[in-house]
Structures are given as C-alpha cells and as structure tokens.
C-alpha cells in the first residue's frame, strides 16, 4: 500500500469492488485486531469483526456506487468504529477511525445530565417541603406534609413516618 496511507492517522484497507482485501495498513490491522500479513486476499467479512448490523460486509454484496459512512459498536473489539467506504476506479478504500472515546464522553455527559435532573427535582422538592413546613404547627402536621409532598412526586412511590420504640430497635 502507498506509504502515504501508512502514515495516515486512521486505518486504511484497500479492497476489490466485491470485497476482497488487497492491502491493509498497520493502523487498520491494529484497529481490527488482525495480522496485516494474513489479511490480503481474504474477503472483508473474514477480517472485519461482527457488529450488530454487520453492515460493512453486507455493503459489498450489492456493489458500492457512492461513499458511505457507518458508525457502529464492535463487541469483539469493545470499541466504536467510524467506517467510511469510498469506491474508486477499480478499488474500494475502507477508512477506519476509533471513535470510542467520543461515545464514552457522550455517555458520561448523559449520566451527568441525569444526575443534574435528579438534583434539580430534589432541590425543588426540598424547597417546596420547607415552604409548607413553615405553616405546620404540630409534629403530625409536619409528618403529614412531608409524606404528602414526597408521595406526590415521581421520585417516590410512597412515604411514611416511623418512630423507634423506647428502649428497642423496633419501629412504631
């Protein structure tokens, strides 16, 4: 394969239009976890890992006429790859880029958003309960107010107040 492809920061495979691999860069071999020497003259489906859709090997079945980009998770590799299939005159170039860190970052952002939403709801609930407790004058009113407010939210299914029995660990 051309040394310019070898120097690329992404993995590159060259195939025939029907999906027989003719060249593999070291970076592509590392991303696909295959031996670059043994990848030549094999079908793309033999060296490409399975994904949920198996869209890369299937893309060669109907003949490629235009550039196609697919982003998928590959469980055998435990990574996300962005794969671009680029038909040329007598070849198809397959460009591979590891985008796992992007997906992990997105997942972390989503987790933080969920945490923020929970905290916002909890803070609003605490403010509402504290405002309602200002008007409560007895212990029973305080307990009823807290239980009602907590029970009205989507966070809790129910709320109750218990009291320890004197001299024991039982709840009354």
PDB file of C-alpha atoms in Angstrom:
ATOM      1  CA  UNK A   1       0.000   0.000   0.000  1.00  0.00           C
ATOM      2  CA  UNK A   2       1.139   3.541  -0.671  1.00  0.00           C
ATOM      3  CA  UNK A   3       3.334   4.932   2.143  1.00  0.00           C
ATOM      4  CA  UNK A   4       1.007   7.953   2.404  1.00  0.00           C
ATOM      5  CA  UNK A   5      -1.728   5.607   3.584  1.00  0.00           C
ATOM      6  CA  UNK A   6       0.661   4.022   6.096  1.00  0.00           C
ATOM      7  CA  UNK A   7       1.377   7.467   7.557  1.00  0.00           C
ATOM      8  CA  UNK A   8      -2.318   8.331   7.919  1.00  0.00           C
ATOM      9  CA  UNK A   9      -3.693   8.729  11.479  1.00  0.00           C
ATOM     10  CA  UNK A  10      -6.592   6.445  10.541  1.00  0.00           C
ATOM     11  CA  UNK A  11      -6.692   2.849   9.393  1.00  0.00           C
ATOM     12  CA  UNK A  12      -6.976   2.146   5.674  1.00  0.00           C
ATOM     13  CA  UNK A  13      -7.889  -1.035   3.830  1.00  0.00           C
ATOM     14  CA  UNK A  14      -7.993  -1.401   0.074  1.00  0.00           C
ATOM     15  CA  UNK A  15     -10.398  -3.931  -1.401  1.00  0.00           C
ATOM     16  CA  UNK A  16     -11.719  -5.002  -4.749  1.00  0.00           C
ATOM     17  CA  UNK A  17     -15.261  -3.850  -5.567  1.00  0.00           C
ATOM     18  CA  UNK A  18     -16.588  -7.250  -4.447  1.00  0.00           C
ATOM     19  CA  UNK A  19     -14.857  -7.002  -1.043  1.00  0.00           C
ATOM     20  CA  UNK A  20     -11.611  -8.952  -1.354  1.00  0.00           C
ATOM     21  CA  UNK A  21      -8.925  -7.220   0.711  1.00  0.00           C
ATOM     22  CA  UNK A  22      -5.830  -6.287  -1.279  1.00  0.00           C
ATOM     23  CA  UNK A  23      -3.940  -4.155   1.274  1.00  0.00           C
ATOM     24  CA  UNK A  24      -4.112  -3.259   4.976  1.00  0.00           C
ATOM     25  CA  UNK A  25      -2.229  -0.529   6.826  1.00  0.00           C
ATOM     26  CA  UNK A  26      -0.712  -1.300  10.215  1.00  0.00           C
ATOM     27  CA  UNK A  27      -3.141   1.123  11.846  1.00  0.00           C
ATOM     28  CA  UNK A  28      -6.137  -0.683  10.280  1.00  0.00           C
ATOM     29  CA  UNK A  29      -4.758  -4.056  11.376  1.00  0.00           C
ATOM     30  CA  UNK A  30      -4.379  -2.744  14.936  1.00  0.00           C
ATOM     31  CA  UNK A  31      -7.930  -1.336  14.973  1.00  0.00           C
ATOM     32  CA  UNK A  32      -9.388  -4.594  13.637  1.00  0.00           C
ATOM     33  CA  UNK A  33      -7.067  -6.758  15.747  1.00  0.00           C
ATOM     34  CA  UNK A  34      -5.865  -8.771  12.749  1.00  0.00           C
ATOM     35  CA  UNK A  35      -2.478  -9.758  11.368  1.00  0.00           C
ATOM     36  CA  UNK A  36      -1.781  -7.427   8.427  1.00  0.00           C
ATOM     37  CA  UNK A  37       0.185 -10.114   6.585  1.00  0.00           C
ATOM     38  CA  UNK A  38      -2.684 -12.601   6.727  1.00  0.00           C
ATOM     39  CA  UNK A  39      -5.386 -10.140   5.703  1.00  0.00           C
ATOM     40  CA  UNK A  40      -4.550  -9.912   1.991  1.00  0.00           C
ATOM     41  CA  UNK A  41      -6.670 -11.901  -0.449  1.00  0.00           C
ATOM     42  CA  UNK A  42      -9.375 -12.557   2.151  1.00  0.00           C
ATOM     43  CA  UNK A  43     -12.976 -11.396   1.996  1.00  0.00           C
ATOM     44  CA  UNK A  44     -13.797  -8.290   4.047  1.00  0.00           C
ATOM     45  CA  UNK A  45     -16.263 -10.348   6.097  1.00  0.00           C
ATOM     46  CA  UNK A  46     -13.457 -12.669   7.204  1.00  0.00           C
ATOM     47  CA  UNK A  47     -11.285  -9.940   8.714  1.00  0.00           C
ATOM     48  CA  UNK A  48     -13.913  -7.402   9.697  1.00  0.00           C
ATOM     49  CA  UNK A  49     -15.374  -8.005  13.181  1.00  0.00           C
ATOM     50  CA  UNK A  50     -19.052  -8.645  13.685  1.00  0.00           C
ATOM     51  CA  UNK A  51     -21.281  -5.793  14.729  1.00  0.00           C
ATOM     52  CA  UNK A  52     -24.985  -5.630  15.452  1.00  0.00           C
ATOM     53  CA  UNK A  53     -25.834  -4.865  11.821  1.00  0.00           C
ATOM     54  CA  UNK A  54     -22.805  -6.404  10.073  1.00  0.00           C
ATOM     55  CA  UNK A  55     -23.263  -3.556   7.635  1.00  0.00           C
ATOM     56  CA  UNK A  56     -19.711  -3.416   6.275  1.00  0.00           C
ATOM     57  CA  UNK A  57     -19.570  -6.921   4.758  1.00  0.00           C
ATOM     58  CA  UNK A  58     -23.186  -6.535   3.569  1.00  0.00           C
ATOM     59  CA  UNK A  59     -22.370  -3.228   1.855  1.00  0.00           C
ATOM     60  CA  UNK A  60     -20.173  -5.099  -0.630  1.00  0.00           C
ATOM     61  CA  UNK A  61     -22.961  -7.528  -1.566  1.00  0.00           C
ATOM     62  CA  UNK A  62     -24.947  -5.032  -3.611  1.00  0.00           C
ATOM     63  CA  UNK A  63     -21.973  -3.227  -5.115  1.00  0.00           C
ATOM     64  CA  UNK A  64     -20.885   0.169  -3.860  1.00  0.00           C
ATOM     65  CA  UNK A  65     -21.624   3.165  -6.025  1.00  0.00           C
ATOM     66  CA  UNK A  66     -21.198   6.025  -3.555  1.00  0.00           C
ATOM     67  CA  UNK A  67     -19.252   6.947  -0.457  1.00  0.00           C
ATOM     68  CA  UNK A  68     -20.872   5.532   2.693  1.00  0.00           C
ATOM     69  CA  UNK A  69     -20.051   6.164   6.348  1.00  0.00           C
ATOM     70  CA  UNK A  70     -21.219   3.942   9.189  1.00  0.00           C
ATOM     71  CA  UNK A  71     -20.566   4.284  12.917  1.00  0.00           C
ATOM     72  CA  UNK A  72     -21.054   1.083  14.898  1.00  0.00           C
ATOM     73  CA  UNK A  73     -20.064  -0.709  18.062  1.00  0.00           C
ATOM     74  CA  UNK A  74     -17.991  -3.860  17.636  1.00  0.00           C
ATOM     75  CA  UNK A  75     -18.392  -6.053  20.745  1.00  0.00           C
ATOM     76  CA  UNK A  76     -15.481  -8.353  19.888  1.00  0.00           C
ATOM     77  CA  UNK A  77     -13.161  -5.351  19.843  1.00  0.00           C
ATOM     78  CA  UNK A  78     -15.008  -3.459  22.591  1.00  0.00           C
ATOM     79  CA  UNK A  79     -14.813  -0.266  20.570  1.00  0.00           C
ATOM     80  CA  UNK A  80     -16.826   2.021  18.329  1.00  0.00           C
ATOM     81  CA  UNK A  81     -15.521   2.473  14.792  1.00  0.00           C
ATOM     82  CA  UNK A  82     -16.436   5.021  12.176  1.00  0.00           C
ATOM     83  CA  UNK A  83     -16.027   3.231   8.863  1.00  0.00           C
ATOM     84  CA  UNK A  84     -16.113   5.021   5.526  1.00  0.00           C
ATOM     85  CA  UNK A  85     -16.361   3.035   2.317  1.00  0.00           C
ATOM     86  CA  UNK A  86     -15.058   5.056  -0.625  1.00  0.00           C
ATOM     87  CA  UNK A  87     -15.347   3.475  -4.076  1.00  0.00           C
ATOM     88  CA  UNK A  88     -12.576   4.365  -6.508  1.00  0.00           C
ATOM     89  CA  UNK A  89     -11.948   3.211 -10.100  1.00  0.00           C
ATOM     90  CA  UNK A  90     -11.006  -0.436  -9.507  1.00  0.00           C
ATOM     91  CA  UNK A  91     -10.893  -0.432  -5.714  1.00  0.00           C
ATOM     92  CA  UNK A  92     -12.847   0.420  -2.629  1.00  0.00           C
ATOM     93  CA  UNK A  93     -10.987   2.151   0.174  1.00  0.00           C
ATOM     94  CA  UNK A  94     -12.161   1.435   3.704  1.00  0.00           C
ATOM     95  CA  UNK A  95     -11.196   4.144   6.197  1.00  0.00           C
ATOM     96  CA  UNK A  96     -11.343   3.254   9.899  1.00  0.00           C
ATOM     97  CA  UNK A  97     -11.336   5.589  12.848  1.00  0.00           C
ATOM     98  CA  UNK A  98     -11.724   4.659  16.518  1.00  0.00           C
ATOM     99  CA  UNK A  99     -14.473   6.890  17.987  1.00  0.00           C
ATOM    100  CA  UNK A 100     -14.847   5.028  21.281  1.00  0.00           C
ATOM    101  CA  UNK A 101     -13.688   7.972  23.392  1.00  0.00           C
ATOM    102  CA  UNK A 102     -16.345  10.171  21.777  1.00  0.00           C
ATOM    103  CA  UNK A 103     -19.081   7.675  22.710  1.00  0.00           C
ATOM    104  CA  UNK A 104     -17.731   7.305  26.242  1.00  0.00           C
ATOM    105  CA  UNK A 105     -17.714  11.088  26.573  1.00  0.00           C
ATOM    106  CA  UNK A 106     -21.328  11.286  25.326  1.00  0.00           C
ATOM    107  CA  UNK A 107     -22.372   8.565  27.773  1.00  0.00           C
ATOM    108  CA  UNK A 108     -20.683  10.440  30.628  1.00  0.00           C
ATOM    109  CA  UNK A 109     -22.433  13.680  29.639  1.00  0.00           C
ATOM    110  CA  UNK A 110     -25.788  11.874  29.595  1.00  0.00           C
ATOM    111  CA  UNK A 111     -25.078  10.414  33.036  1.00  0.00           C
ATOM    112  CA  UNK A 112     -24.192  13.877  34.375  1.00  0.00           C
ATOM    113  CA  UNK A 113     -27.388  15.334  32.859  1.00  0.00           C
ATOM    114  CA  UNK A 114     -29.437  12.634  34.574  1.00  0.00           C
ATOM    115  CA  UNK A 115     -27.707  13.411  37.867  1.00  0.00           C
ATOM    116  CA  UNK A 116     -28.348  17.126  37.390  1.00  0.00           C
ATOM    117  CA  UNK A 117     -32.026  16.499  36.619  1.00  0.00           C
ATOM    118  CA  UNK A 118     -32.380  14.395  39.783  1.00  0.00           C
ATOM    119  CA  UNK A 119     -30.653  17.057  41.868  1.00  0.00           C
ATOM    120  CA  UNK A 120     -32.829  19.802  40.404  1.00  0.00           C
ATOM    121  CA  UNK A 121     -36.005  17.870  41.175  1.00  0.00           C
ATOM    122  CA  UNK A 122     -34.759  17.029  44.679  1.00  0.00           C
ATOM    123  CA  UNK A 123     -33.820  20.658  45.407  1.00  0.00           C
ATOM    124  CA  UNK A 124     -37.205  21.865  44.174  1.00  0.00           C
ATOM    125  CA  UNK A 125     -38.911  19.256  46.335  1.00  0.00           C
ATOM    126  CA  UNK A 126     -36.902  20.264  49.407  1.00  0.00           C
ATOM    127  CA  UNK A 127     -37.775  23.931  48.823  1.00  0.00           C
ATOM    128  CA  UNK A 128     -41.487  23.089  48.472  1.00  0.00           C
ATOM    129  CA  UNK A 129     -41.465  20.966  51.638  1.00  0.00           C
ATOM    130  CA  UNK A 130     -39.615  23.609  53.637  1.00  0.00           C
ATOM    131  CA  UNK A 131     -42.091  26.275  52.497  1.00  0.00           C
ATOM    132  CA  UNK A 132     -45.002  24.054  53.537  1.00  0.00           C
ATOM    133  CA  UNK A 133     -43.409  23.240  56.904  1.00  0.00           C
ATOM    134  CA  UNK A 134     -43.376  26.902  57.869  1.00  0.00           C
ATOM    135  CA  UNK A 135     -47.173  26.696  58.318  1.00  0.00           C
ATOM    136  CA  UNK A 136     -47.132  23.351  60.180  1.00  0.00           C
ATOM    137  CA  UNK A 137     -47.558  23.715  63.928  1.00  0.00           C
ATOM    138  CA  UNK A 138     -47.614  20.123  65.216  1.00  0.00           C
ATOM    139  CA  UNK A 139     -45.465  17.069  64.740  1.00  0.00           C
ATOM    140  CA  UNK A 140     -48.363  15.297  62.994  1.00  0.00           C
ATOM    141  CA  UNK A 141     -48.799  18.184  60.533  1.00  0.00           C
ATOM    142  CA  UNK A 142     -45.065  18.102  59.782  1.00  0.00           C
ATOM    143  CA  UNK A 143     -45.136  14.327  59.163  1.00  0.00           C
ATOM    144  CA  UNK A 144     -48.277  14.563  57.014  1.00  0.00           C
ATOM    145  CA  UNK A 145     -46.842  17.439  54.960  1.00  0.00           C
ATOM    146  CA  UNK A 146     -43.571  15.624  54.288  1.00  0.00           C
ATOM    147  CA  UNK A 147     -45.318  12.366  53.356  1.00  0.00           C
ATOM    148  CA  UNK A 148     -47.822  14.101  51.074  1.00  0.00           C
ATOM    149  CA  UNK A 149     -45.177  16.129  49.245  1.00  0.00           C
ATOM    150  CA  UNK A 150     -42.834  13.175  48.771  1.00  0.00           C
ATOM    151  CA  UNK A 151     -45.679  10.896  47.708  1.00  0.00           C
ATOM    152  CA  UNK A 152     -46.853  13.376  45.062  1.00  0.00           C
ATOM    153  CA  UNK A 153     -43.556  13.229  43.168  1.00  0.00           C
ATOM    154  CA  UNK A 154     -42.356  10.773  40.541  1.00  0.00           C
ATOM    155  CA  UNK A 155     -39.236  10.113  42.581  1.00  0.00           C
ATOM    156  CA  UNK A 156     -41.005   8.267  45.409  1.00  0.00           C
ATOM    157  CA  UNK A 157     -43.863   5.807  45.237  1.00  0.00           C
ATOM    158  CA  UNK A 158     -44.860   6.393  48.847  1.00  0.00           C
ATOM    159  CA  UNK A 159     -43.608   7.918  52.085  1.00  0.00           C
ATOM    160  CA  UNK A 160     -44.279   7.162  55.729  1.00  0.00           C
ATOM    161  CA  UNK A 161     -43.019   8.294  59.099  1.00  0.00           C
ATOM    162  CA  UNK A 162     -41.845   5.828  61.711  1.00  0.00           C
ATOM    163  CA  UNK A 163     -40.654   6.208  65.250  1.00  0.00           C
ATOM    164  CA  UNK A 164     -38.378   3.948  67.242  1.00  0.00           C
ATOM    165  CA  UNK A 165     -39.886   2.257  70.256  1.00  0.00           C
ATOM    166  CA  UNK A 166     -38.344   3.336  73.501  1.00  0.00           C
ATOM    167  CA  UNK A 167     -35.512   1.012  74.511  1.00  0.00           C
ATOM    168  CA  UNK A 168     -35.531  -1.104  71.328  1.00  0.00           C
ATOM    169  CA  UNK A 169     -34.839  -1.231  67.630  1.00  0.00           C
ATOM    170  CA  UNK A 170     -38.438  -1.791  66.548  1.00  0.00           C
ATOM    171  CA  UNK A 171     -40.389   0.852  64.631  1.00  0.00           C
ATOM    172  CA  UNK A 172     -43.717   2.031  65.910  1.00  0.00           C
TER     173      UNK A 172
END
